[in-house]
Amino acid sequence: MKQRTSPTPDGTSASASASSSVSQSWRAGRVFRRKDISSQSPSVDRELSRRLQTGQVCKAARGLYYVPKQTPFGPVPPEPSRLLAKFLDDKQFLVFNPSAYNTLGLGTTQLYNRTTVYNHKRHGTFTLAGFEFEFRQKRHFPQAAKVTREFLLVDMLNNIDTLAEDSATVLQRVQTKLATFDAAQLQDAARQYGTERTRKQVTALLTALPAQA
């Protein structure tokens, strides 16, 4: 006697729904941990091991895996944002490269071969799927869509001692170009994201601004 399957709320059969769920587990571009797929396969460890051996799944870091996209040029890892979100188990982070300071018009030209991740949970350097990230744990940072020139200036002042350029020269350029920034937004960015030293620097620079005008 043929066993009947019960329909799910969306009208599909339970077996079809389970098959679809398993299929989604191994879709290209997905980043996951073992716990994410443990309920979707009765032999998850064997299945994961088999797919790792065949290259259908790759290990991004300890306990972190991804399904590469297959292209004519070989397998391609997922977007870094997906790796970071799963690694942190959090979508609140800001991916940043200090080369962005060069857009401020302050004469900095150094290109930095590092990617910084401002986040609430991790600190240190980690390699995920071949990408190296420098994680910096911070209480406050803006969303990527809300990064402004004023935030970049504050962040540059926070990290001025780590720049390749001479810090005294950079500060002199900041003084001469300060009028190109929005004073109110700069003060607000310093209050939210600046170190104590940076807040004092911004206050001093803004105080001196009328005398320069």
Coordinates of C-alpha atoms in Angstrom, one line a residue:
M1 CA 0.0 0.0 0.0
K2 CA 1.4 3.4 -1.0
Q3 CA 2.1 5.7 1.9
R4 CA 0.3 9.0 1.6
T5 CA 2.1 12.3 2.5
S6 CA 0.5 15.1 4.3
P7 CA 0.4 18.5 2.7
T8 CA 2.2 21.4 4.3
P9 CA 0.5 24.8 4.8
D10 CA 1.7 26.0 1.4
G11 CA 0.1 23.0 -0.3
T12 CA 3.2 21.0 -1.0
S13 CA 3.8 17.5 0.3
A14 CA 6.0 17.0 3.4
S15 CA 8.5 14.9 1.4
A16 CA 8.7 17.6 -1.3
S17 CA 9.1 20.3 1.3
A18 CA 11.9 18.3 3.0
S19 CA 13.6 17.8 -0.3
S20 CA 13.4 21.5 -1.1
S21 CA 14.9 22.3 2.3
V22 CA 17.8 19.9 1.8
S23 CA 18.4 21.4 -1.7
Q24 CA 18.5 24.9 -0.2
S25 CA 21.1 23.7 2.3
W26 CA 23.6 23.2 -0.5
R27 CA 22.7 26.2 -2.8
A28 CA 25.7 28.0 -4.3
G29 CA 26.8 31.0 -2.4
R30 CA 25.5 29.9 1.0
V31 CA 27.6 30.3 4.1
F32 CA 26.7 28.1 7.1
R33 CA 27.6 26.3 10.3
R34 CA 27.0 22.7 11.0
K35 CA 24.1 23.6 13.3
D36 CA 22.4 25.3 10.5
I37 CA 21.9 22.1 8.5
S38 CA 21.8 19.5 11.3
S39 CA 18.0 19.3 11.2
Q40 CA 17.8 19.0 7.4
S41 CA 19.7 15.7 6.9
P42 CA 19.7 12.5 9.0
S43 CA 23.4 12.0 8.3
V44 CA 24.7 15.5 8.2
D45 CA 28.3 14.7 9.1
R46 CA 28.6 12.1 6.4
E47 CA 27.0 14.4 3.9
L48 CA 29.1 17.3 4.8
S49 CA 32.3 15.2 4.7
R50 CA 31.4 13.9 1.3
R51 CA 30.8 17.3 -0.1
L52 CA 34.0 18.6 1.3
Q53 CA 35.9 15.8 -0.4
T54 CA 34.3 16.5 -3.7
G55 CA 34.7 20.3 -3.5
Q56 CA 31.0 21.0 -3.5
V57 CA 31.5 22.5 0.0
C58 CA 34.6 24.4 1.2
K59 CA 35.8 25.3 4.7
A60 CA 36.0 29.0 5.3
A61 CA 37.3 28.8 8.9
R62 CA 36.9 26.5 11.9
G63 CA 33.3 25.5 12.0
L64 CA 32.4 27.8 9.1
Y65 CA 31.6 26.4 5.6
Y66 CA 30.4 27.7 2.2
V67 CA 29.1 26.4 -1.0
P68 CA 31.2 27.9 -3.9
K69 CA 29.7 29.1 -7.1
Q70 CA 31.1 27.1 -10.0
T71 CA 32.3 29.1 -12.9
P72 CA 34.3 28.4 -16.1
F73 CA 37.3 29.7 -14.2
G74 CA 36.8 27.5 -11.2
P75 CA 35.0 27.7 -7.8
V76 CA 34.3 31.2 -6.5
P77 CA 33.8 32.0 -2.7
P78 CA 30.7 33.9 -1.6
E79 CA 30.6 37.7 -1.1
P80 CA 32.7 38.8 2.0
S81 CA 29.6 40.3 3.5
R82 CA 27.9 36.9 3.8
L83 CA 31.1 35.4 5.3
L84 CA 31.2 38.2 7.9
A85 CA 27.6 38.0 8.8
K86 CA 27.8 34.3 9.5
F87 CA 31.2 34.5 11.2
L88 CA 29.9 37.2 13.6
D89 CA 26.3 35.9 13.8
D90 CA 25.5 39.5 13.4
K91 CA 24.7 41.9 10.6
Q92 CA 25.8 44.9 12.5
F93 CA 29.3 45.6 11.1
L94 CA 31.2 48.1 8.9
V95 CA 33.7 46.9 6.3
F96 CA 36.3 49.5 5.9
N97 CA 39.7 50.2 4.1
P98 CA 41.9 53.0 5.3
S99 CA 42.5 53.9 1.6
A100 CA 39.1 55.7 1.9
Y101 CA 40.9 58.5 3.7
N102 CA 42.4 59.5 0.3
T103 CA 38.9 60.7 -0.8
L104 CA 39.0 63.6 1.8
G105 CA 41.3 65.8 -0.4
L106 CA 44.0 66.0 2.3
G107 CA 46.9 64.9 0.1
T108 CA 47.0 61.3 1.4
T109 CA 47.7 58.8 -1.4
Q110 CA 48.8 55.6 0.4
L111 CA 46.9 52.4 -0.6
Y112 CA 46.4 49.9 2.2
N113 CA 46.2 46.2 1.5
R114 CA 44.0 45.4 4.5
T115 CA 40.3 45.2 5.2
T116 CA 39.1 46.4 8.6
V117 CA 35.8 45.2 10.1
Y118 CA 34.3 47.4 12.8
N119 CA 31.9 45.2 14.8
H120 CA 30.5 44.6 18.3
K121 CA 31.9 41.0 18.9
R122 CA 35.3 40.2 17.6
H123 CA 38.8 41.6 17.8
G124 CA 41.9 40.4 15.9
T125 CA 42.9 39.2 12.5
F126 CA 41.1 36.3 10.9
T127 CA 41.2 34.6 7.5
L128 CA 37.8 33.6 6.0
A129 CA 37.8 31.7 2.7
G130 CA 41.2 33.1 1.9
F131 CA 40.2 36.7 2.7
E132 CA 42.1 38.3 5.6
F133 CA 40.1 40.7 7.8
E134 CA 41.2 42.8 10.7
F135 CA 38.4 42.9 13.2
R136 CA 38.1 45.8 15.5
Q137 CA 35.5 45.7 18.3
K138 CA 33.8 49.1 18.7
R139 CA 30.7 50.3 20.5
H140 CA 29.7 52.7 17.9
F141 CA 30.1 53.0 14.1
P142 CA 27.7 54.1 11.3
Q143 CA 26.0 51.9 8.8
A144 CA 27.8 51.7 5.5
A145 CA 25.1 53.8 3.8
K146 CA 25.6 56.6 6.4
V147 CA 29.4 56.9 6.2
T148 CA 30.2 60.6 5.5
R149 CA 33.3 62.7 4.9
E150 CA 33.0 63.9 8.4
F151 CA 33.0 60.3 9.8
L152 CA 36.1 59.5 7.6
L153 CA 37.9 62.5 9.0
V154 CA 37.2 61.6 12.6
D155 CA 38.2 58.0 11.9
M156 CA 41.4 59.1 10.3
L157 CA 42.2 61.3 13.3
N158 CA 41.5 58.3 15.6
N159 CA 44.1 56.3 13.6
I160 CA 46.5 59.0 12.6
D161 CA 49.4 57.3 14.4
T162 CA 49.0 54.3 12.1
L163 CA 49.0 56.1 8.8
A164 CA 51.9 55.8 6.4
E165 CA 52.0 59.6 5.9
D166 CA 53.6 61.9 8.5
S167 CA 51.0 62.7 11.1
A168 CA 52.1 66.3 11.6
T169 CA 51.8 67.0 7.9
V170 CA 48.4 65.5 7.7
L171 CA 47.2 67.6 10.6
Q172 CA 48.4 70.7 8.9
R173 CA 46.4 69.8 5.8
V174 CA 43.4 69.2 8.0
Q175 CA 43.6 72.7 9.3
T176 CA 43.8 74.2 5.8
K177 CA 40.9 72.1 4.5
L178 CA 38.6 72.2 7.5
A179 CA 36.2 74.7 5.9
T180 CA 35.3 72.1 3.3
F181 CA 33.7 70.0 6.0
D182 CA 30.3 70.5 7.6
A183 CA 31.2 71.8 11.1
A184 CA 28.0 70.6 12.8
Q185 CA 28.3 67.1 11.3
L186 CA 32.0 67.0 12.1
Q187 CA 31.3 67.8 15.7
D188 CA 28.6 65.2 15.9
A189 CA 30.8 62.6 14.3
A190 CA 33.5 63.3 16.8
R191 CA 31.1 63.0 19.7
Q192 CA 29.7 59.7 18.5
Y193 CA 32.8 58.0 17.1
G194 CA 35.9 59.9 18.1
T195 CA 38.4 59.0 20.8
E196 CA 39.0 61.5 23.6
R197 CA 42.0 62.8 21.8
T198 CA 40.1 63.2 18.5
R199 CA 37.2 65.0 20.2
K200 CA 39.7 67.5 21.7
Q201 CA 41.4 67.9 18.3
V202 CA 38.1 68.6 16.5
T203 CA 37.0 71.1 19.1
A204 CA 40.3 72.9 18.9
L205 CA 40.2 72.9 15.1
L206 CA 36.6 74.2 14.9
T207 CA 37.3 76.9 17.5
A208 CA 40.2 78.2 15.4
L209 CA 38.2 78.0 12.2
P210 CA 36.6 81.6 12.3
A211 CA 40.1 83.1 12.8
Q212 CA 41.3 81.4 9.6
A213 CA 38.3 82.4 7.6

